[in-house]
mmCIF file of N, CA and C in Angstrom:
data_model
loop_
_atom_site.group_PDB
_atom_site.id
_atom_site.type_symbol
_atom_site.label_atom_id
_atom_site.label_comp_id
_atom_site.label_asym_id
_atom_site.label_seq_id
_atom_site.Cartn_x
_atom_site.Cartn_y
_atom_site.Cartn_z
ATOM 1 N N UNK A 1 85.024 123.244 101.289
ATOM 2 C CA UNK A 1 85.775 122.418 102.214
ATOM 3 C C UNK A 1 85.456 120.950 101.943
ATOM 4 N N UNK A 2 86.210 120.143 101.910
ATOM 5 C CA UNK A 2 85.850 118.523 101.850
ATOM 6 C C UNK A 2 85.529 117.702 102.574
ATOM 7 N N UNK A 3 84.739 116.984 102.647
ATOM 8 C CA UNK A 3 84.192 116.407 103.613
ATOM 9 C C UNK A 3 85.036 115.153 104.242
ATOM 10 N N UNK A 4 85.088 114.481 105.070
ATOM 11 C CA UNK A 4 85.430 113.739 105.747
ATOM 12 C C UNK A 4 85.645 112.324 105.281
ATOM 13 N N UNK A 5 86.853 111.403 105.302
ATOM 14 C CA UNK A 5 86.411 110.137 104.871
ATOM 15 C C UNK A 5 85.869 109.917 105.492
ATOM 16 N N UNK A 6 84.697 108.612 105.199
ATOM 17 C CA UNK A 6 83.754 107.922 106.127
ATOM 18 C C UNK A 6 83.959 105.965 105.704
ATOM 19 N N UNK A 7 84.819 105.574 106.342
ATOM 20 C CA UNK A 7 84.906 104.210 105.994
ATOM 21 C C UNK A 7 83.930 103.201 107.062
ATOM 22 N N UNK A 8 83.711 102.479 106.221
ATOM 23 C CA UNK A 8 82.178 101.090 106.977
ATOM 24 C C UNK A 8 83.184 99.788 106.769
ATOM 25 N N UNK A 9 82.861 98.598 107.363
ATOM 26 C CA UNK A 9 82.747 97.622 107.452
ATOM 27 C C UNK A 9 82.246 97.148 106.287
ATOM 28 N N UNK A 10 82.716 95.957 105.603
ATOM 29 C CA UNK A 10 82.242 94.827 104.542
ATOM 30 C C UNK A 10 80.801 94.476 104.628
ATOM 31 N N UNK A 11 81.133 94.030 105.896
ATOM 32 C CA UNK A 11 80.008 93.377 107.033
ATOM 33 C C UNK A 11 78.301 94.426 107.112
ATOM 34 N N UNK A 12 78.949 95.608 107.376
ATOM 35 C CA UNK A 12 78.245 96.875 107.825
ATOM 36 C C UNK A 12 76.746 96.981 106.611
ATOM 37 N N UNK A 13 78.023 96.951 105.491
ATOM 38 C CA UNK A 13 77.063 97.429 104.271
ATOM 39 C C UNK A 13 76.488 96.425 103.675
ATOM 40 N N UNK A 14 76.778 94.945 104.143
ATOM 41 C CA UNK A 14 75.897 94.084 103.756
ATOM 42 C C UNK A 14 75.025 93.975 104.126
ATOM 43 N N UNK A 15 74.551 93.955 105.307
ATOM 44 C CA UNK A 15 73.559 94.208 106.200
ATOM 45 C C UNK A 15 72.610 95.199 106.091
ATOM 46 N N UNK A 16 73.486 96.784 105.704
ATOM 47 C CA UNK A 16 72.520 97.408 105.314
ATOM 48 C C UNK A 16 71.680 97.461 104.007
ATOM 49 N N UNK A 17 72.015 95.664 103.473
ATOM 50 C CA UNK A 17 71.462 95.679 102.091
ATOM 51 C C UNK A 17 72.642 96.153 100.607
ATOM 52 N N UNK A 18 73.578 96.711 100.909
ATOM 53 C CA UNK A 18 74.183 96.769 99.845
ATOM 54 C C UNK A 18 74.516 95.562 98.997
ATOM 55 N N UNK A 19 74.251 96.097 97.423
ATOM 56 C CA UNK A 19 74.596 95.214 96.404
ATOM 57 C C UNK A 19 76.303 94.925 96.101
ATOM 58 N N UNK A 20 76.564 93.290 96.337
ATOM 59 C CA UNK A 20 78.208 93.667 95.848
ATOM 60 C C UNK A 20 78.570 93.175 94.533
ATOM 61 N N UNK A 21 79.268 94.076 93.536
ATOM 62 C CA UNK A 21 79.480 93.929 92.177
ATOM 63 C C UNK A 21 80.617 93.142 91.849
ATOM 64 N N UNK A 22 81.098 92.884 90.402
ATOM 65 C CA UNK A 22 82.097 92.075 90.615
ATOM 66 C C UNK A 22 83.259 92.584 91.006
ATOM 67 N N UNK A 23 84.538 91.600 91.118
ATOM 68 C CA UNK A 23 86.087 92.104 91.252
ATOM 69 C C UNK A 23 86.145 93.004 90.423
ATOM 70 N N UNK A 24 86.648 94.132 90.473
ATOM 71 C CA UNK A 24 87.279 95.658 89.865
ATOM 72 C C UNK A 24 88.489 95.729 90.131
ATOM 73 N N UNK A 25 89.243 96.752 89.330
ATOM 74 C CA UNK A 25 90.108 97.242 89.574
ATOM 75 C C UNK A 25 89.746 98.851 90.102
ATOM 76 N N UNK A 26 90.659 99.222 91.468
ATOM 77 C CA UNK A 26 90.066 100.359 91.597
ATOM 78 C C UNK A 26 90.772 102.008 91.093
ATOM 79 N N UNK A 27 90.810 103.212 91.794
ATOM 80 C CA UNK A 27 91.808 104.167 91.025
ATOM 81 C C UNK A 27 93.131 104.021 91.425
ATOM 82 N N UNK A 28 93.025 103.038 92.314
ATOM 83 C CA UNK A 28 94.960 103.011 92.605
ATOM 84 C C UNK A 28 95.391 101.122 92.035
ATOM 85 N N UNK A 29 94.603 100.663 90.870
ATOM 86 C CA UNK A 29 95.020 100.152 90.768
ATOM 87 C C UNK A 29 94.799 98.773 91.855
ATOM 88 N N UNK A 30 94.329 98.307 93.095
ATOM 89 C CA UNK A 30 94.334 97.560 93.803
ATOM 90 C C UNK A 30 92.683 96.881 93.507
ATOM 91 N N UNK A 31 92.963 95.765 93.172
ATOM 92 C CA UNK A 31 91.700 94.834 93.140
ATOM 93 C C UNK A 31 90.789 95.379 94.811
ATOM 94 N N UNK A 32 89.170 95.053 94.213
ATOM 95 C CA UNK A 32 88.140 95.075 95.163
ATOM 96 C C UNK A 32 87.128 94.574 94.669
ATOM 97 N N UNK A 33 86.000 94.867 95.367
ATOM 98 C CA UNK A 33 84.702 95.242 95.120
ATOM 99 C C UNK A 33 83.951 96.111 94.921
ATOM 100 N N UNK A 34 82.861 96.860 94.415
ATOM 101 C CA UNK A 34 81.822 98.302 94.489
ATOM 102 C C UNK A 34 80.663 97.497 95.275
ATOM 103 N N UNK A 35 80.616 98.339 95.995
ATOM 104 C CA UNK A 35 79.152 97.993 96.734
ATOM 105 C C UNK A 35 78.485 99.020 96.735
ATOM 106 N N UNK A 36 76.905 98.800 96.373
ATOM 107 C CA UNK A 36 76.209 99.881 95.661
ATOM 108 C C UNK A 36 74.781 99.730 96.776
ATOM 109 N N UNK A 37 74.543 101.083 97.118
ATOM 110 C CA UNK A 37 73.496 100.916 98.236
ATOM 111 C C UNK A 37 72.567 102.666 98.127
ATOM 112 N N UNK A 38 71.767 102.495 98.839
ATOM 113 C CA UNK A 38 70.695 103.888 98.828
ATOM 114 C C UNK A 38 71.854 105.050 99.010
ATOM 115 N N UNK A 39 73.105 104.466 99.757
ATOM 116 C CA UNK A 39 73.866 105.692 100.099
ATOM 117 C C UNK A 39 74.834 106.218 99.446
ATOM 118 N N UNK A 40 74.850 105.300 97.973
ATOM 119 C CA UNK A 40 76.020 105.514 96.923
ATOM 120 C C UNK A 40 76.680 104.206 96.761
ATOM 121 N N UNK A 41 77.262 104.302 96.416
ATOM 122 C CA UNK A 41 78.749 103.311 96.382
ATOM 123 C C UNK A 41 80.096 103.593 97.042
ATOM 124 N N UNK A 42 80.438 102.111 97.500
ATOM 125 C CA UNK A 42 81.479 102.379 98.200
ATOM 126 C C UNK A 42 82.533 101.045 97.294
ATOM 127 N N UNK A 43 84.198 101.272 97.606
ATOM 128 C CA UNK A 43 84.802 100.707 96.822
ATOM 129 C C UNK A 43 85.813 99.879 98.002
ATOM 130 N N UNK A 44 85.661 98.537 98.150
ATOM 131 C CA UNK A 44 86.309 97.496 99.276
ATOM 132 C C UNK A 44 87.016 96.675 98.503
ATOM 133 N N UNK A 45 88.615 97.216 99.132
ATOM 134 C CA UNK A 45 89.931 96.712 98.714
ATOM 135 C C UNK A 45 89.338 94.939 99.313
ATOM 136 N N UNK A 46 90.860 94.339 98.040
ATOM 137 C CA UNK A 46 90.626 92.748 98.329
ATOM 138 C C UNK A 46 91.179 92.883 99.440
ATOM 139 N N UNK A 47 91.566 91.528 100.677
ATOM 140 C CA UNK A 47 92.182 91.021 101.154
ATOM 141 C C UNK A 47 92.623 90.022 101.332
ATOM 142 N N UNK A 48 93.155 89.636 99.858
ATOM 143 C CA UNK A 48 93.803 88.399 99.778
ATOM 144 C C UNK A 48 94.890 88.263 99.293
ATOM 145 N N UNK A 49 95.954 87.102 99.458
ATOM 146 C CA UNK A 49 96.676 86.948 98.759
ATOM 147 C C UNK A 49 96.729 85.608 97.553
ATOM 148 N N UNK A 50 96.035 84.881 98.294
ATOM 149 C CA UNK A 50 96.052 83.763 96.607
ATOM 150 C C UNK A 50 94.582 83.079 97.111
ATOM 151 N N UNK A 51 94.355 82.543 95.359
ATOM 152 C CA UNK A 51 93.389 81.839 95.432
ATOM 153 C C UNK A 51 93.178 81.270 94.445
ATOM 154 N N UNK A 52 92.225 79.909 94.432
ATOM 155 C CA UNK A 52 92.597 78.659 93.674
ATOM 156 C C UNK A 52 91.863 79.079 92.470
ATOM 157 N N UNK A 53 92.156 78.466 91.272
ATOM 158 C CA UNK A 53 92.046 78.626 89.975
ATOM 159 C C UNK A 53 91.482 77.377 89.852
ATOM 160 N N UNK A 54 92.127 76.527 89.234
ATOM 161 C CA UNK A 54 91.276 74.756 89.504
ATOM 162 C C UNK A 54 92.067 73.286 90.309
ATOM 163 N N UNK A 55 92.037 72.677 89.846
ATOM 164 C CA UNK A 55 92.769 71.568 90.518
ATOM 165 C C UNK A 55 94.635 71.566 90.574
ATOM 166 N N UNK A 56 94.612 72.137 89.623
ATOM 167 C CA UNK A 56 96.422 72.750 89.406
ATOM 168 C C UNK A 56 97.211 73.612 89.474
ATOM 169 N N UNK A 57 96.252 75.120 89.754
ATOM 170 C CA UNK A 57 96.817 76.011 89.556
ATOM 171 C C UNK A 57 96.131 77.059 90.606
ATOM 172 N N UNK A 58 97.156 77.515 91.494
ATOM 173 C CA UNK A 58 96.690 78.988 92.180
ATOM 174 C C UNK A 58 97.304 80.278 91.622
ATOM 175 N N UNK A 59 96.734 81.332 92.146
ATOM 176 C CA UNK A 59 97.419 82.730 91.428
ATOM 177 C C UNK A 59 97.939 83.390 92.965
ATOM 178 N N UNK A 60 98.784 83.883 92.870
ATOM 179 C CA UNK A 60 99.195 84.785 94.023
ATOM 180 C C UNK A 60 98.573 86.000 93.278
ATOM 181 N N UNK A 61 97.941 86.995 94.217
ATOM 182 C CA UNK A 61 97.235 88.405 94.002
ATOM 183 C C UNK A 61 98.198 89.303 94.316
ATOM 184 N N UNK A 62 98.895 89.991 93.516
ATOM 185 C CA UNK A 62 100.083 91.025 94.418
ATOM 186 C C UNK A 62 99.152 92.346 94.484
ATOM 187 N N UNK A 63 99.944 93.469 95.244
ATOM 188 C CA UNK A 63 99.437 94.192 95.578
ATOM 189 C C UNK A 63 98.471 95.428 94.473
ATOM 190 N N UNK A 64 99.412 95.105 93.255
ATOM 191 C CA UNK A 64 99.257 95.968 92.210
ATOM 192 C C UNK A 64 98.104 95.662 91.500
ATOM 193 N N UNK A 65 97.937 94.687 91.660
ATOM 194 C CA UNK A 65 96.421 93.585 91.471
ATOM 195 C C UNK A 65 96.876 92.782 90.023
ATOM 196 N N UNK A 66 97.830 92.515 89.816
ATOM 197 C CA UNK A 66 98.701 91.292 89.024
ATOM 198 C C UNK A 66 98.366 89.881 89.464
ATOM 199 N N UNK A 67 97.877 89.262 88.743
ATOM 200 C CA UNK A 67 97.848 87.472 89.398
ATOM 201 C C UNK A 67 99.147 86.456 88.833
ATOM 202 N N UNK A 68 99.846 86.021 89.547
ATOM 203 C CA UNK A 68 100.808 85.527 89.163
ATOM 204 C C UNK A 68 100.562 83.954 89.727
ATOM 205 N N UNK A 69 100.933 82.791 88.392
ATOM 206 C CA UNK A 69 99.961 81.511 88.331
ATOM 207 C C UNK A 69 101.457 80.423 89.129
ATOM 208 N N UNK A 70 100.682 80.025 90.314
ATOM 209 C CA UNK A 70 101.676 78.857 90.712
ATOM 210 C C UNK A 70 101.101 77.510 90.748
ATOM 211 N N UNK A 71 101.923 76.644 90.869
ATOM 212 C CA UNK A 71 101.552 74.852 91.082
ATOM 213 C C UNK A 71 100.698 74.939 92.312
ATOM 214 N N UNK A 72 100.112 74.309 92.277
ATOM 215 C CA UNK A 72 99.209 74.106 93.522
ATOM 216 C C UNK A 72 99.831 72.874 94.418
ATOM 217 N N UNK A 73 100.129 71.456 92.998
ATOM 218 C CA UNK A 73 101.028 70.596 94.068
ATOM 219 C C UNK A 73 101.802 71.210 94.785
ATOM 220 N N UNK A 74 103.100 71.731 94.078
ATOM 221 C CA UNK A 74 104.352 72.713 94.870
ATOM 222 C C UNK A 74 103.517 73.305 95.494
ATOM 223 N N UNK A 75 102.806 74.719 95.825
ATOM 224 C CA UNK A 75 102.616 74.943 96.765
ATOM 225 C C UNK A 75 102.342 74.136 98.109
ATOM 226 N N UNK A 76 101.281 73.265 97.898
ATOM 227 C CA UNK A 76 100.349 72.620 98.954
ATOM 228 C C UNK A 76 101.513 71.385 99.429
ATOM 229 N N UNK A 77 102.836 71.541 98.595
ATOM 230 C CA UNK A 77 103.605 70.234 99.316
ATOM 231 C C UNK A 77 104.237 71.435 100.480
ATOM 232 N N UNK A 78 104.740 72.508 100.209
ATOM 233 C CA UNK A 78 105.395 73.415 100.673
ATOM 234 C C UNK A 78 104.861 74.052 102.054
ATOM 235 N N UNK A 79 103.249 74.056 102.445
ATOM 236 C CA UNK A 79 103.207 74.048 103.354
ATOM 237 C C UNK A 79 102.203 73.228 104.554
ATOM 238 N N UNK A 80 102.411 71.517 103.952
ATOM 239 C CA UNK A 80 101.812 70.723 104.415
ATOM 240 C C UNK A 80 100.300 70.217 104.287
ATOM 241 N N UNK A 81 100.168 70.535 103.242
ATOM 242 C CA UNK A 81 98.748 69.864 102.543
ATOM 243 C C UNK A 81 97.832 70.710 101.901
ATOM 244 N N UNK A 82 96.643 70.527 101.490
ATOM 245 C CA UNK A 82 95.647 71.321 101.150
ATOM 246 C C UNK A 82 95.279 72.491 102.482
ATOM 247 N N UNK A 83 95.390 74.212 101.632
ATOM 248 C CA UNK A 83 94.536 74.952 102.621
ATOM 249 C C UNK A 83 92.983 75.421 102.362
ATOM 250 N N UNK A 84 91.676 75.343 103.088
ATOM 251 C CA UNK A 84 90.761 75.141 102.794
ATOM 252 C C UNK A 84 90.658 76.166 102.849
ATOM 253 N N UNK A 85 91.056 77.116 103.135
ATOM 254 C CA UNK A 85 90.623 78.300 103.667
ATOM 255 C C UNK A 85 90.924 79.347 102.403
ATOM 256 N N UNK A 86 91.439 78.991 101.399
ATOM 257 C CA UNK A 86 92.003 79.991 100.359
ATOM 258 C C UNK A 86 90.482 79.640 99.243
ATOM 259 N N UNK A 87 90.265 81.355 98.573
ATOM 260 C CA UNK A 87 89.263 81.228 97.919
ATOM 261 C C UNK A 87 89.247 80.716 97.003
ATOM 262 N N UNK A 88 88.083 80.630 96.005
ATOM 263 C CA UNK A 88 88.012 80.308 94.570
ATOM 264 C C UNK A 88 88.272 81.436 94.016
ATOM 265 N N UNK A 89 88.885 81.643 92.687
ATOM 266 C CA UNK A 89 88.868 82.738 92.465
ATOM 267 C C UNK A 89 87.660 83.440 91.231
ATOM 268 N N UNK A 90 86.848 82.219 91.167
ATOM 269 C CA UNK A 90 85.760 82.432 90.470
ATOM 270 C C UNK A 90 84.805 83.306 91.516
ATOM 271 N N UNK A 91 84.758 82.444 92.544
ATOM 272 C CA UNK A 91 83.374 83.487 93.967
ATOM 273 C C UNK A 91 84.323 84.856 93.751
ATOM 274 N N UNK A 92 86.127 85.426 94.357
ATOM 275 C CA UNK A 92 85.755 86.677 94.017
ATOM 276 C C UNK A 92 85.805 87.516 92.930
ATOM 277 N N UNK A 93 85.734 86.956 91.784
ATOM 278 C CA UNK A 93 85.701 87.872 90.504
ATOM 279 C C UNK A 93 84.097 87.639 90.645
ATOM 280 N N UNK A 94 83.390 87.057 91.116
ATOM 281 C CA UNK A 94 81.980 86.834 90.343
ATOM 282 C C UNK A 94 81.015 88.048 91.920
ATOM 283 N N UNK A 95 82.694 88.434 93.154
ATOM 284 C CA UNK A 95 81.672 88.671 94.306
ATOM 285 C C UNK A 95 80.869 88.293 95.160
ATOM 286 N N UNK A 96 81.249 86.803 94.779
ATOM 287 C CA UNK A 96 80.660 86.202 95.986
ATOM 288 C C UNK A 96 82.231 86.087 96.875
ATOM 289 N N UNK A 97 81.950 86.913 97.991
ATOM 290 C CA UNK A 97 82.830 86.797 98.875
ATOM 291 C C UNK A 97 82.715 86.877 100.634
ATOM 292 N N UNK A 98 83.618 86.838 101.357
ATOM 293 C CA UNK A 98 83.336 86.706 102.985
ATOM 294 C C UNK A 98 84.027 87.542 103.352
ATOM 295 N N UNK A 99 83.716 87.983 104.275
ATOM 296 C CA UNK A 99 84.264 89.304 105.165
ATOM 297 C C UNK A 99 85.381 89.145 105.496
ATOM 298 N N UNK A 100 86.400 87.953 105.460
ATOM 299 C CA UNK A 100 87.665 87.721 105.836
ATOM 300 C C UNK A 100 88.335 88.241 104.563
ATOM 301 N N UNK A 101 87.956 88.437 103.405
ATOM 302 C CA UNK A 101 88.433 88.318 102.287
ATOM 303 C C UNK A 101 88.128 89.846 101.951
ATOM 304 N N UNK A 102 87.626 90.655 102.811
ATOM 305 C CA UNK A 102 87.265 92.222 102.400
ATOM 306 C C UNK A 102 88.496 92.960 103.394
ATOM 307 N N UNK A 103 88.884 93.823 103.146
ATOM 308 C CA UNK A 103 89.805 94.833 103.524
ATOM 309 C C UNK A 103 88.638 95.974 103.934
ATOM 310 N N UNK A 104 89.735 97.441 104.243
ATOM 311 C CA UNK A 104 88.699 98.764 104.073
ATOM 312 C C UNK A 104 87.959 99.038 102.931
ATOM 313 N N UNK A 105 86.564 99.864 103.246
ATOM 314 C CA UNK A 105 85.761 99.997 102.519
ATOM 315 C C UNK A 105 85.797 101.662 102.488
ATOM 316 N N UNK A 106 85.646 102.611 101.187
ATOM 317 C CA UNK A 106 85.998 103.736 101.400
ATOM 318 C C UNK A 106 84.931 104.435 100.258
ATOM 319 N N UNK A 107 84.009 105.611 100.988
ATOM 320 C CA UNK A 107 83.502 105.998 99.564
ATOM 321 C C UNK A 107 83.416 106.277 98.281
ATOM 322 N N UNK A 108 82.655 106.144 97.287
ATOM 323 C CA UNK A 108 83.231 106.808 96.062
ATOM 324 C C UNK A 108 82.385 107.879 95.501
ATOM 325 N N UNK A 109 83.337 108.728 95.462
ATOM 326 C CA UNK A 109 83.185 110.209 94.801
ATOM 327 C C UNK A 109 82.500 110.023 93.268
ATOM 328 N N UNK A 110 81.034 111.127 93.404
ATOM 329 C CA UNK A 110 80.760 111.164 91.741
ATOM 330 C C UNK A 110 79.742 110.027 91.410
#
């Protein structure tokens, strides 16, 4: 019989010390993280949609985990200035990331 999903918090498993690895791709294809802890690993979808590249260029993240490269002027004229709040996209490929930026977290099998 199979056991039960058991999904945690971003938050949850940081706390309990879990290690977070870099951006992955996971089995469906959707960018995340692995977070690796006494209790296994678990695999936490992104939750983002864009994030800055350097002074010129952002990527929109689609769902499929495709980055598609836009103007940053055009954007940032489009919806009234710089947003501070959009990541680097170096912190999440490198995993350094914030709990706003984590989705569900779901075990991994094996």
């Amino acid at each position: 019989m199979a056991e039960p999903a058991v999904a945690e918090s971003f938050s949850s498993l940081v706390k309990k010390g879990y290690a977070v690895g870099k951006m992955s791709q996971g089995k469906s294809g959707a960018l995340g993280w692995v977070l690796s802890g006494r209790d296994g690993k678990q695999f936490c979808r992104a939750k983002v949609s864009l994030a800055v590249v350097n002074k010129q260029t952002l990527v929109s993240i689609l769902a499929s985990g495709r980055m598609v490269k836009i103007d940053r002027a055009t954007f940032e004229a489009g919806i009234g200035g710089p947003d501070p709040s959009i990541p680097l996209l170096a912190d999440l490929k490198a995993g350094r990331v914030e709990p706003r930026h984590v989705g569900a977290c779901t075990q991994q099998r094996g």
